[in-house]
Amino acid sequence: MTGRHSNEIDEQEPVTEPLVVRDRRKIDPETGQVRTQPEAAEAPAAEAPAAQAGPSLGESIVDDAVAAPSEVEKELAERTADLQRLQAEFANYRKRVDRDREAVVSAAKASVVNELLPLLDDFERAEQHGDLTGAFKAVADKLVASLQRIGLEPFGAEGEPFDPSVHEAVQHNTSPEVSGPTVTTVLRRGYRFGERTLRAALVGVTDHEPGEAPVEGELPVEQLSDENAQQ
């Protein structure tokens, strides 16, 4: 009985750890003076600047948080560059196709207009002889207006400076009334379509003829005739 009772008392008594109270007040309540901090608390503060110092000699300064580009990113950059290059090539190809298409259309129009030039010559000759009248004249005017609207341009008129690139000279005269080679007769009108010359103009050219200088001590013929008339 006595042994069992003593065991029960031992089990009921709790085992407690000693309570430790630390006074962390900076001012001593008894003396009223500021307490000094323990050296253990000052140690981490003294070591803090050393932890924030820069890397030592031979130590890498590359931040481990910045990862190198992965294979997926490299492949994506290559595919993007390929796509941009293909887009530029396609844009150039489309411009070249449009330019070739315009050239083909212009050449086809010029070919058709070139076949109608003899008909325009007939209209012009009929007008010079007074035969281009009535309904015939109305049809001719409509045809000429339509051809000029799509780009046909006639050239070759009297008084134009002679240009061997667009004029074909079949007659040549001289005269002191012109200062240089000048178209004075148009035998057949020339035509151009856009920047293309379909046919050169057949013209007669008159070049400048300088007057004859009088012989020393001799009056010009015109002045002699005037003096004889006065006498």
PDB file of C-alpha atoms in Angstrom:
ATOM      1  CA  MET A   1       0.000   0.000   0.000  1.00  0.00           C
ATOM      2  CA  THR A   2       2.713   2.421   0.949  1.00  0.00           C
ATOM      3  CA  GLY A   3       4.798   1.741  -2.217  1.00  0.00           C
ATOM      4  CA  ARG A   4       1.789   2.071  -4.563  1.00  0.00           C
ATOM      5  CA  HIS A   5       0.729   5.330  -2.890  1.00  0.00           C
ATOM      6  CA  SER A   6       4.162   6.780  -3.295  1.00  0.00           C
ATOM      7  CA  ASN A   7       4.241   5.857  -7.012  1.00  0.00           C
ATOM      8  CA  GLU A   8       0.896   7.549  -7.643  1.00  0.00           C
ATOM      9  CA  ILE A   9       2.110  10.729  -5.980  1.00  0.00           C
ATOM     10  CA  ASP A  10       5.210  10.719  -8.168  1.00  0.00           C
ATOM     11  CA  GLU A  11       3.151  10.384 -11.352  1.00  0.00           C
ATOM     12  CA  GLN A  12       0.776  13.218 -10.418  1.00  0.00           C
ATOM     13  CA  GLU A  13       3.481  15.788  -9.690  1.00  0.00           C
ATOM     14  CA  PRO A  14       4.344  17.677 -12.927  1.00  0.00           C
ATOM     15  CA  VAL A  15       7.925  18.247 -13.843  1.00  0.00           C
ATOM     16  CA  THR A  16       8.494  21.938 -14.632  1.00  0.00           C
ATOM     17  CA  GLU A  17      11.567  23.666 -16.032  1.00  0.00           C
ATOM     18  CA  PRO A  18      13.025  26.599 -14.175  1.00  0.00           C
ATOM     19  CA  LEU A  19      11.680  29.953 -15.414  1.00  0.00           C
ATOM     20  CA  VAL A  20      14.378  32.317 -16.648  1.00  0.00           C
ATOM     21  CA  VAL A  21      13.520  36.013 -16.816  1.00  0.00           C
ATOM     22  CA  ARG A  22      15.814  38.280 -18.900  1.00  0.00           C
ATOM     23  CA  ASP A  23      15.727  41.953 -18.320  1.00  0.00           C
ATOM     24  CA  ARG A  24      16.141  43.629 -21.759  1.00  0.00           C
ATOM     25  CA  ARG A  25      15.454  47.138 -20.576  1.00  0.00           C
ATOM     26  CA  LYS A  26      18.043  49.625 -21.778  1.00  0.00           C
ATOM     27  CA  ILE A  27      17.714  51.829 -18.668  1.00  0.00           C
ATOM     28  CA  ASP A  28      18.444  50.374 -15.239  1.00  0.00           C
ATOM     29  CA  PRO A  29      15.317  50.960 -13.043  1.00  0.00           C
ATOM     30  CA  GLU A  30      17.406  51.196  -9.877  1.00  0.00           C
ATOM     31  CA  THR A  31      20.201  53.548 -10.988  1.00  0.00           C
ATOM     32  CA  GLY A  32      18.497  55.262 -13.955  1.00  0.00           C
ATOM     33  CA  GLN A  33      21.582  54.857 -16.168  1.00  0.00           C
ATOM     34  CA  VAL A  34      21.761  53.425 -19.689  1.00  0.00           C
ATOM     35  CA  ARG A  35      22.840  49.877 -19.709  1.00  0.00           C
ATOM     36  CA  THR A  36      25.618  48.760 -22.075  1.00  0.00           C
ATOM     37  CA  GLN A  37      24.722  46.184 -24.732  1.00  0.00           C
ATOM     38  CA  PRO A  38      26.379  42.775 -24.462  1.00  0.00           C
ATOM     39  CA  GLU A  39      29.195  41.987 -26.873  1.00  0.00           C
ATOM     40  CA  ALA A  40      27.248  39.022 -28.283  1.00  0.00           C
ATOM     41  CA  ALA A  41      24.612  41.402 -29.696  1.00  0.00           C
ATOM     42  CA  GLU A  42      27.226  43.644 -31.310  1.00  0.00           C
ATOM     43  CA  ALA A  43      28.957  40.777 -33.140  1.00  0.00           C
ATOM     44  CA  PRO A  44      26.368  40.333 -35.971  1.00  0.00           C
ATOM     45  CA  ALA A  45      26.259  44.090 -36.534  1.00  0.00           C
ATOM     46  CA  ALA A  46      30.030  44.218 -36.903  1.00  0.00           C
ATOM     47  CA  GLU A  47      30.000  41.355 -39.355  1.00  0.00           C
ATOM     48  CA  ALA A  48      27.187  42.799 -41.526  1.00  0.00           C
ATOM     49  CA  PRO A  49      29.325  45.192 -43.612  1.00  0.00           C
ATOM     50  CA  ALA A  50      31.735  42.378 -44.407  1.00  0.00           C
ATOM     51  CA  ALA A  51      28.841  40.317 -45.808  1.00  0.00           C
ATOM     52  CA  GLN A  52      27.771  43.239 -48.077  1.00  0.00           C
ATOM     53  CA  ALA A  53      31.254  43.877 -49.461  1.00  0.00           C
ATOM     54  CA  GLY A  54      31.998  43.271 -53.173  1.00  0.00           C
ATOM     55  CA  PRO A  55      33.382  40.045 -54.593  1.00  0.00           C
ATOM     56  CA  SER A  56      36.959  39.199 -53.842  1.00  0.00           C
ATOM     57  CA  LEU A  57      39.687  38.799 -56.454  1.00  0.00           C
ATOM     58  CA  GLY A  58      38.943  35.863 -58.779  1.00  0.00           C
ATOM     59  CA  GLU A  59      35.326  35.567 -57.653  1.00  0.00           C
ATOM     60  CA  SER A  60      32.634  35.596 -60.367  1.00  0.00           C
ATOM     61  CA  ILE A  61      30.278  38.584 -60.497  1.00  0.00           C
ATOM     62  CA  VAL A  62      27.663  36.886 -62.717  1.00  0.00           C
ATOM     63  CA  ASP A  63      24.284  36.750 -61.070  1.00  0.00           C
ATOM     64  CA  ASP A  64      23.104  33.164 -60.825  1.00  0.00           C
ATOM     65  CA  ALA A  65      19.498  34.384 -61.126  1.00  0.00           C
ATOM     66  CA  VAL A  66      20.107  35.426 -64.776  1.00  0.00           C
ATOM     67  CA  ALA A  67      19.961  32.146 -66.618  1.00  0.00           C
ATOM     68  CA  ALA A  68      21.594  31.602 -70.023  1.00  0.00           C
ATOM     69  CA  PRO A  69      19.208  31.431 -73.014  1.00  0.00           C
ATOM     70  CA  SER A  70      17.823  27.979 -73.414  1.00  0.00           C
ATOM     71  CA  GLU A  71      17.772  25.963 -76.623  1.00  0.00           C
ATOM     72  CA  VAL A  72      14.078  26.777 -77.115  1.00  0.00           C
ATOM     73  CA  GLU A  73      14.760  30.512 -76.977  1.00  0.00           C
ATOM     74  CA  LYS A  74      17.641  30.189 -79.449  1.00  0.00           C
ATOM     75  CA  GLU A  75      15.482  28.194 -81.861  1.00  0.00           C
ATOM     76  CA  LEU A  76      12.669  30.744 -81.500  1.00  0.00           C
ATOM     77  CA  ALA A  77      15.075  33.598 -82.377  1.00  0.00           C
ATOM     78  CA  GLU A  78      16.312  31.700 -85.451  1.00  0.00           C
ATOM     79  CA  ARG A  79      12.762  30.971 -86.632  1.00  0.00           C
ATOM     80  CA  THR A  80      11.805  34.617 -86.141  1.00  0.00           C
ATOM     81  CA  ALA A  81      14.784  35.767 -88.234  1.00  0.00           C
ATOM     82  CA  ASP A  82      13.868  33.242 -90.970  1.00  0.00           C
ATOM     83  CA  LEU A  83      10.278  34.488 -90.994  1.00  0.00           C
ATOM     84  CA  GLN A  84      11.374  38.118 -91.328  1.00  0.00           C
ATOM     85  CA  ARG A  85      13.715  37.223 -94.183  1.00  0.00           C
ATOM     86  CA  LEU A  86      10.988  35.308 -96.011  1.00  0.00           C
ATOM     87  CA  GLN A  87       8.566  38.197 -95.531  1.00  0.00           C
ATOM     88  CA  ALA A  88      11.066  40.657 -97.069  1.00  0.00           C
ATOM     89  CA  GLU A  89      11.717  38.303-100.003  1.00  0.00           C
ATOM     90  CA  PHE A  90       7.986  37.917-100.628  1.00  0.00           C
ATOM     91  CA  ALA A  91       7.491  41.708-100.588  1.00  0.00           C
ATOM     92  CA  ASN A  92      10.267  42.134-103.174  1.00  0.00           C
ATOM     93  CA  TYR A  93       8.809  39.315-105.270  1.00  0.00           C
ATOM     94  CA  ARG A  94       5.363  40.914-105.231  1.00  0.00           C
ATOM     95  CA  LYS A  95       6.793  44.285-106.309  1.00  0.00           C
ATOM     96  CA  ARG A  96       8.714  42.612-109.133  1.00  0.00           C
ATOM     97  CA  VAL A  97       5.601  40.743-110.304  1.00  0.00           C
ATOM     98  CA  ASP A  98       3.516  43.933-110.266  1.00  0.00           C
ATOM     99  CA  ARG A  99       6.210  45.775-112.226  1.00  0.00           C
ATOM    100  CA  ASP A 100       6.445  42.975-114.806  1.00  0.00           C
ATOM    101  CA  ARG A 101       2.652  42.862-115.116  1.00  0.00           C
ATOM    102  CA  GLU A 102       2.501  46.604-115.783  1.00  0.00           C
ATOM    103  CA  ALA A 103       5.248  46.284-118.392  1.00  0.00           C
ATOM    104  CA  VAL A 104       3.380  43.456-120.170  1.00  0.00           C
ATOM    105  CA  VAL A 105       0.118  45.423-120.180  1.00  0.00           C
ATOM    106  CA  SER A 106       1.858  48.543-121.483  1.00  0.00           C
ATOM    107  CA  ALA A 107       3.596  46.568-124.225  1.00  0.00           C
ATOM    108  CA  ALA A 108       0.283  44.983-125.296  1.00  0.00           C
ATOM    109  CA  LYS A 109      -1.424  48.388-125.494  1.00  0.00           C
ATOM    110  CA  ALA A 110       1.481  49.839-127.460  1.00  0.00           C
ATOM    111  CA  SER A 111       1.322  46.924-129.917  1.00  0.00           C
ATOM    112  CA  VAL A 112      -2.389  47.488-130.566  1.00  0.00           C
ATOM    113  CA  VAL A 113      -1.971  51.251-130.913  1.00  0.00           C
ATOM    114  CA  ASN A 114       0.944  50.764-133.318  1.00  0.00           C
ATOM    115  CA  GLU A 115      -1.335  48.794-135.644  1.00  0.00           C
ATOM    116  CA  LEU A 116      -3.779  51.733-135.727  1.00  0.00           C
ATOM    117  CA  LEU A 117      -1.204  54.371-136.741  1.00  0.00           C
ATOM    118  CA  PRO A 118      -1.816  53.945-140.507  1.00  0.00           C
ATOM    119  CA  LEU A 119      -5.514  54.573-139.863  1.00  0.00           C
ATOM    120  CA  LEU A 120      -4.645  57.806-138.034  1.00  0.00           C
ATOM    121  CA  ASP A 121      -2.524  58.830-141.031  1.00  0.00           C
ATOM    122  CA  ASP A 122      -5.555  58.303-143.291  1.00  0.00           C
ATOM    123  CA  PHE A 123      -7.675  60.458-140.993  1.00  0.00           C
ATOM    124  CA  GLU A 124      -5.074  63.232-141.116  1.00  0.00           C
ATOM    125  CA  ARG A 125      -4.773  63.166-144.930  1.00  0.00           C
ATOM    126  CA  ALA A 126      -8.539  63.161-145.308  1.00  0.00           C
ATOM    127  CA  GLU A 127      -8.749  66.199-143.027  1.00  0.00           C
ATOM    128  CA  GLN A 128      -6.112  68.026-145.090  1.00  0.00           C
ATOM    129  CA  HIS A 129      -8.108  67.426-148.285  1.00  0.00           C
ATOM    130  CA  GLY A 130     -11.398  68.384-146.662  1.00  0.00           C
ATOM    131  CA  ASP A 131     -12.905  64.893-146.842  1.00  0.00           C
ATOM    132  CA  LEU A 132     -13.154  64.362-143.076  1.00  0.00           C
ATOM    133  CA  THR A 133     -16.718  65.559-142.464  1.00  0.00           C
ATOM    134  CA  GLY A 134     -20.022  64.401-141.011  1.00  0.00           C
ATOM    135  CA  ALA A 135     -20.302  61.027-139.285  1.00  0.00           C
ATOM    136  CA  PHE A 136     -16.892  59.991-140.589  1.00  0.00           C
ATOM    137  CA  LYS A 137     -15.296  62.896-138.695  1.00  0.00           C
ATOM    138  CA  ALA A 138     -17.232  62.082-135.496  1.00  0.00           C
ATOM    139  CA  VAL A 139     -15.978  58.481-135.536  1.00  0.00           C
ATOM    140  CA  ALA A 140     -12.403  59.616-136.221  1.00  0.00           C
ATOM    141  CA  ASP A 141     -12.481  62.152-133.373  1.00  0.00           C
ATOM    142  CA  LYS A 142     -13.774  59.535-130.917  1.00  0.00           C
ATOM    143  CA  LEU A 143     -11.070  57.059-131.930  1.00  0.00           C
ATOM    144  CA  VAL A 144      -8.273  59.632-131.611  1.00  0.00           C
ATOM    145  CA  ALA A 145      -9.600  60.824-128.227  1.00  0.00           C
ATOM    146  CA  SER A 146      -9.743  57.238-126.915  1.00  0.00           C
ATOM    147  CA  LEU A 147      -6.171  56.502-128.019  1.00  0.00           C
ATOM    148  CA  GLN A 148      -4.857  59.689-126.479  1.00  0.00           C
ATOM    149  CA  ARG A 149      -6.701  58.915-123.249  1.00  0.00           C
ATOM    150  CA  ILE A 150      -4.846  55.604-122.803  1.00  0.00           C
ATOM    151  CA  GLY A 151      -1.448  57.235-123.426  1.00  0.00           C
ATOM    152  CA  LEU A 152      -0.930  57.937-127.144  1.00  0.00           C
ATOM    153  CA  GLU A 153       0.810  61.262-127.762  1.00  0.00           C
ATOM    154  CA  PRO A 154       1.503  62.751-131.237  1.00  0.00           C
ATOM    155  CA  PHE A 155       4.575  64.877-131.872  1.00  0.00           C
ATOM    156  CA  GLY A 156       6.224  66.566-134.824  1.00  0.00           C
ATOM    157  CA  ALA A 157       5.105  70.092-135.632  1.00  0.00           C
ATOM    158  CA  GLU A 158       6.573  72.942-137.601  1.00  0.00           C
ATOM    159  CA  GLY A 159       8.863  75.148-135.545  1.00  0.00           C
ATOM    160  CA  GLU A 160      10.115  72.425-133.217  1.00  0.00           C
ATOM    161  CA  PRO A 161      13.881  72.124-132.686  1.00  0.00           C
ATOM    162  CA  PHE A 162      15.224  69.163-134.634  1.00  0.00           C
ATOM    163  CA  ASP A 163      15.862  66.117-132.432  1.00  0.00           C
ATOM    164  CA  PRO A 164      17.450  63.164-134.252  1.00  0.00           C
ATOM    165  CA  SER A 165      16.169  60.764-131.571  1.00  0.00           C
ATOM    166  CA  VAL A 166      12.517  61.404-132.516  1.00  0.00           C
ATOM    167  CA  HIS A 167      12.765  63.145-135.909  1.00  0.00           C
ATOM    168  CA  GLU A 168      13.794  61.547-139.192  1.00  0.00           C
ATOM    169  CA  ALA A 169      15.036  64.210-141.585  1.00  0.00           C
ATOM    170  CA  VAL A 170      14.229  63.547-145.266  1.00  0.00           C
ATOM    171  CA  GLN A 171      14.721  67.138-146.507  1.00  0.00           C
ATOM    172  CA  HIS A 172      17.348  69.724-145.655  1.00  0.00           C
ATOM    173  CA  ASN A 173      17.435  73.458-146.385  1.00  0.00           C
ATOM    174  CA  THR A 174      19.291  76.484-145.063  1.00  0.00           C
ATOM    175  CA  SER A 175      17.974  79.890-144.128  1.00  0.00           C
ATOM    176  CA  PRO A 176      19.231  82.907-142.161  1.00  0.00           C
ATOM    177  CA  GLU A 177      15.815  83.144-140.488  1.00  0.00           C
ATOM    178  CA  VAL A 178      16.477  80.225-138.112  1.00  0.00           C
ATOM    179  CA  SER A 179      19.129  80.121-135.415  1.00  0.00           C
ATOM    180  CA  GLY A 180      19.649  76.351-135.518  1.00  0.00           C
ATOM    181  CA  PRO A 181      18.298  73.091-136.992  1.00  0.00           C
ATOM    182  CA  THR A 182      14.525  73.545-137.020  1.00  0.00           C
ATOM    183  CA  VAL A 183      11.607  71.442-138.272  1.00  0.00           C
ATOM    184  CA  THR A 184       9.990  73.436-141.076  1.00  0.00           C
ATOM    185  CA  THR A 185       8.043  70.690-142.864  1.00  0.00           C
ATOM    186  CA  VAL A 186       6.157  67.710-141.406  1.00  0.00           C
ATOM    187  CA  LEU A 187       5.655  64.872-143.889  1.00  0.00           C
ATOM    188  CA  ARG A 188       4.383  62.309-141.391  1.00  0.00           C
ATOM    189  CA  ARG A 189       3.520  62.817-137.732  1.00  0.00           C
ATOM    190  CA  GLY A 190       5.332  60.823-135.067  1.00  0.00           C
ATOM    191  CA  TYR A 191       3.758  59.082-132.063  1.00  0.00           C
ATOM    192  CA  ARG A 192       4.888  57.968-128.616  1.00  0.00           C
ATOM    193  CA  PHE A 193       3.088  55.790-126.102  1.00  0.00           C
ATOM    194  CA  GLY A 194       4.119  56.607-122.557  1.00  0.00           C
ATOM    195  CA  GLU A 195       7.925  56.619-122.584  1.00  0.00           C
ATOM    196  CA  ARG A 196       8.122  54.464-125.729  1.00  0.00           C
ATOM    197  CA  THR A 197       8.516  56.023-129.180  1.00  0.00           C
ATOM    198  CA  LEU A 198       6.284  54.096-131.570  1.00  0.00           C
ATOM    199  CA  ARG A 199       7.277  55.958-134.709  1.00  0.00           C
ATOM    200  CA  ALA A 200       9.651  58.790-135.565  1.00  0.00           C
ATOM    201  CA  ALA A 201       8.326  61.820-137.410  1.00  0.00           C
ATOM    202  CA  LEU A 202       9.339  62.388-141.054  1.00  0.00           C
ATOM    203  CA  VAL A 203      10.301  66.035-141.299  1.00  0.00           C
ATOM    204  CA  GLY A 204      12.135  68.579-143.382  1.00  0.00           C
ATOM    205  CA  VAL A 205      14.887  70.432-141.538  1.00  0.00           C
ATOM    206  CA  THR A 206      16.152  73.948-142.125  1.00  0.00           C
ATOM    207  CA  ASP A 207      19.549  74.893-140.796  1.00  0.00           C
ATOM    208  CA  HIS A 208      20.954  78.341-140.113  1.00  0.00           C
ATOM    209  CA  GLU A 209      22.702  80.010-143.059  1.00  0.00           C
ATOM    210  CA  PRO A 210      24.992  82.907-142.079  1.00  0.00           C
ATOM    211  CA  GLY A 211      24.882  85.993-144.330  1.00  0.00           C
ATOM    212  CA  GLU A 212      27.878  86.756-146.584  1.00  0.00           C
ATOM    213  CA  ALA A 213      30.276  89.369-145.127  1.00  0.00           C
ATOM    214  CA  PRO A 214      30.964  92.340-147.466  1.00  0.00           C
ATOM    215  CA  VAL A 215      34.411  92.737-149.011  1.00  0.00           C
ATOM    216  CA  GLU A 216      36.609  95.411-147.403  1.00  0.00           C
ATOM    217  CA  GLY A 217      35.870  98.818-148.965  1.00  0.00           C
ATOM    218  CA  GLU A 218      32.694  97.528-150.689  1.00  0.00           C
ATOM    219  CA  LEU A 219      29.178  98.349-149.599  1.00  0.00           C
ATOM    220  CA  PRO A 220      26.518  95.645-149.253  1.00  0.00           C
ATOM    221  CA  VAL A 221      24.220  95.098-152.221  1.00  0.00           C
ATOM    222  CA  GLU A 222      21.128  96.262-150.298  1.00  0.00           C
ATOM    223  CA  GLN A 223      22.794  99.564-149.321  1.00  0.00           C
ATOM    224  CA  LEU A 224      23.916 100.179-152.953  1.00  0.00           C
ATOM    225  CA  SER A 225      20.384  99.629-154.233  1.00  0.00           C
ATOM    226  CA  ASP A 226      19.015 102.111-151.696  1.00  0.00           C
ATOM    227  CA  GLU A 227      21.564 104.789-152.756  1.00  0.00           C
ATOM    228  CA  ASN A 228      20.724 104.270-156.423  1.00  0.00           C
ATOM    229  CA  ALA A 229      17.036 104.650-155.678  1.00  0.00           C
ATOM    230  CA  GLN A 230      17.643 107.953-153.920  1.00  0.00           C
ATOM    231  CA  GLN A 231      19.565 109.262-156.898  1.00  0.00           C
TER     232      GLN A 231
END
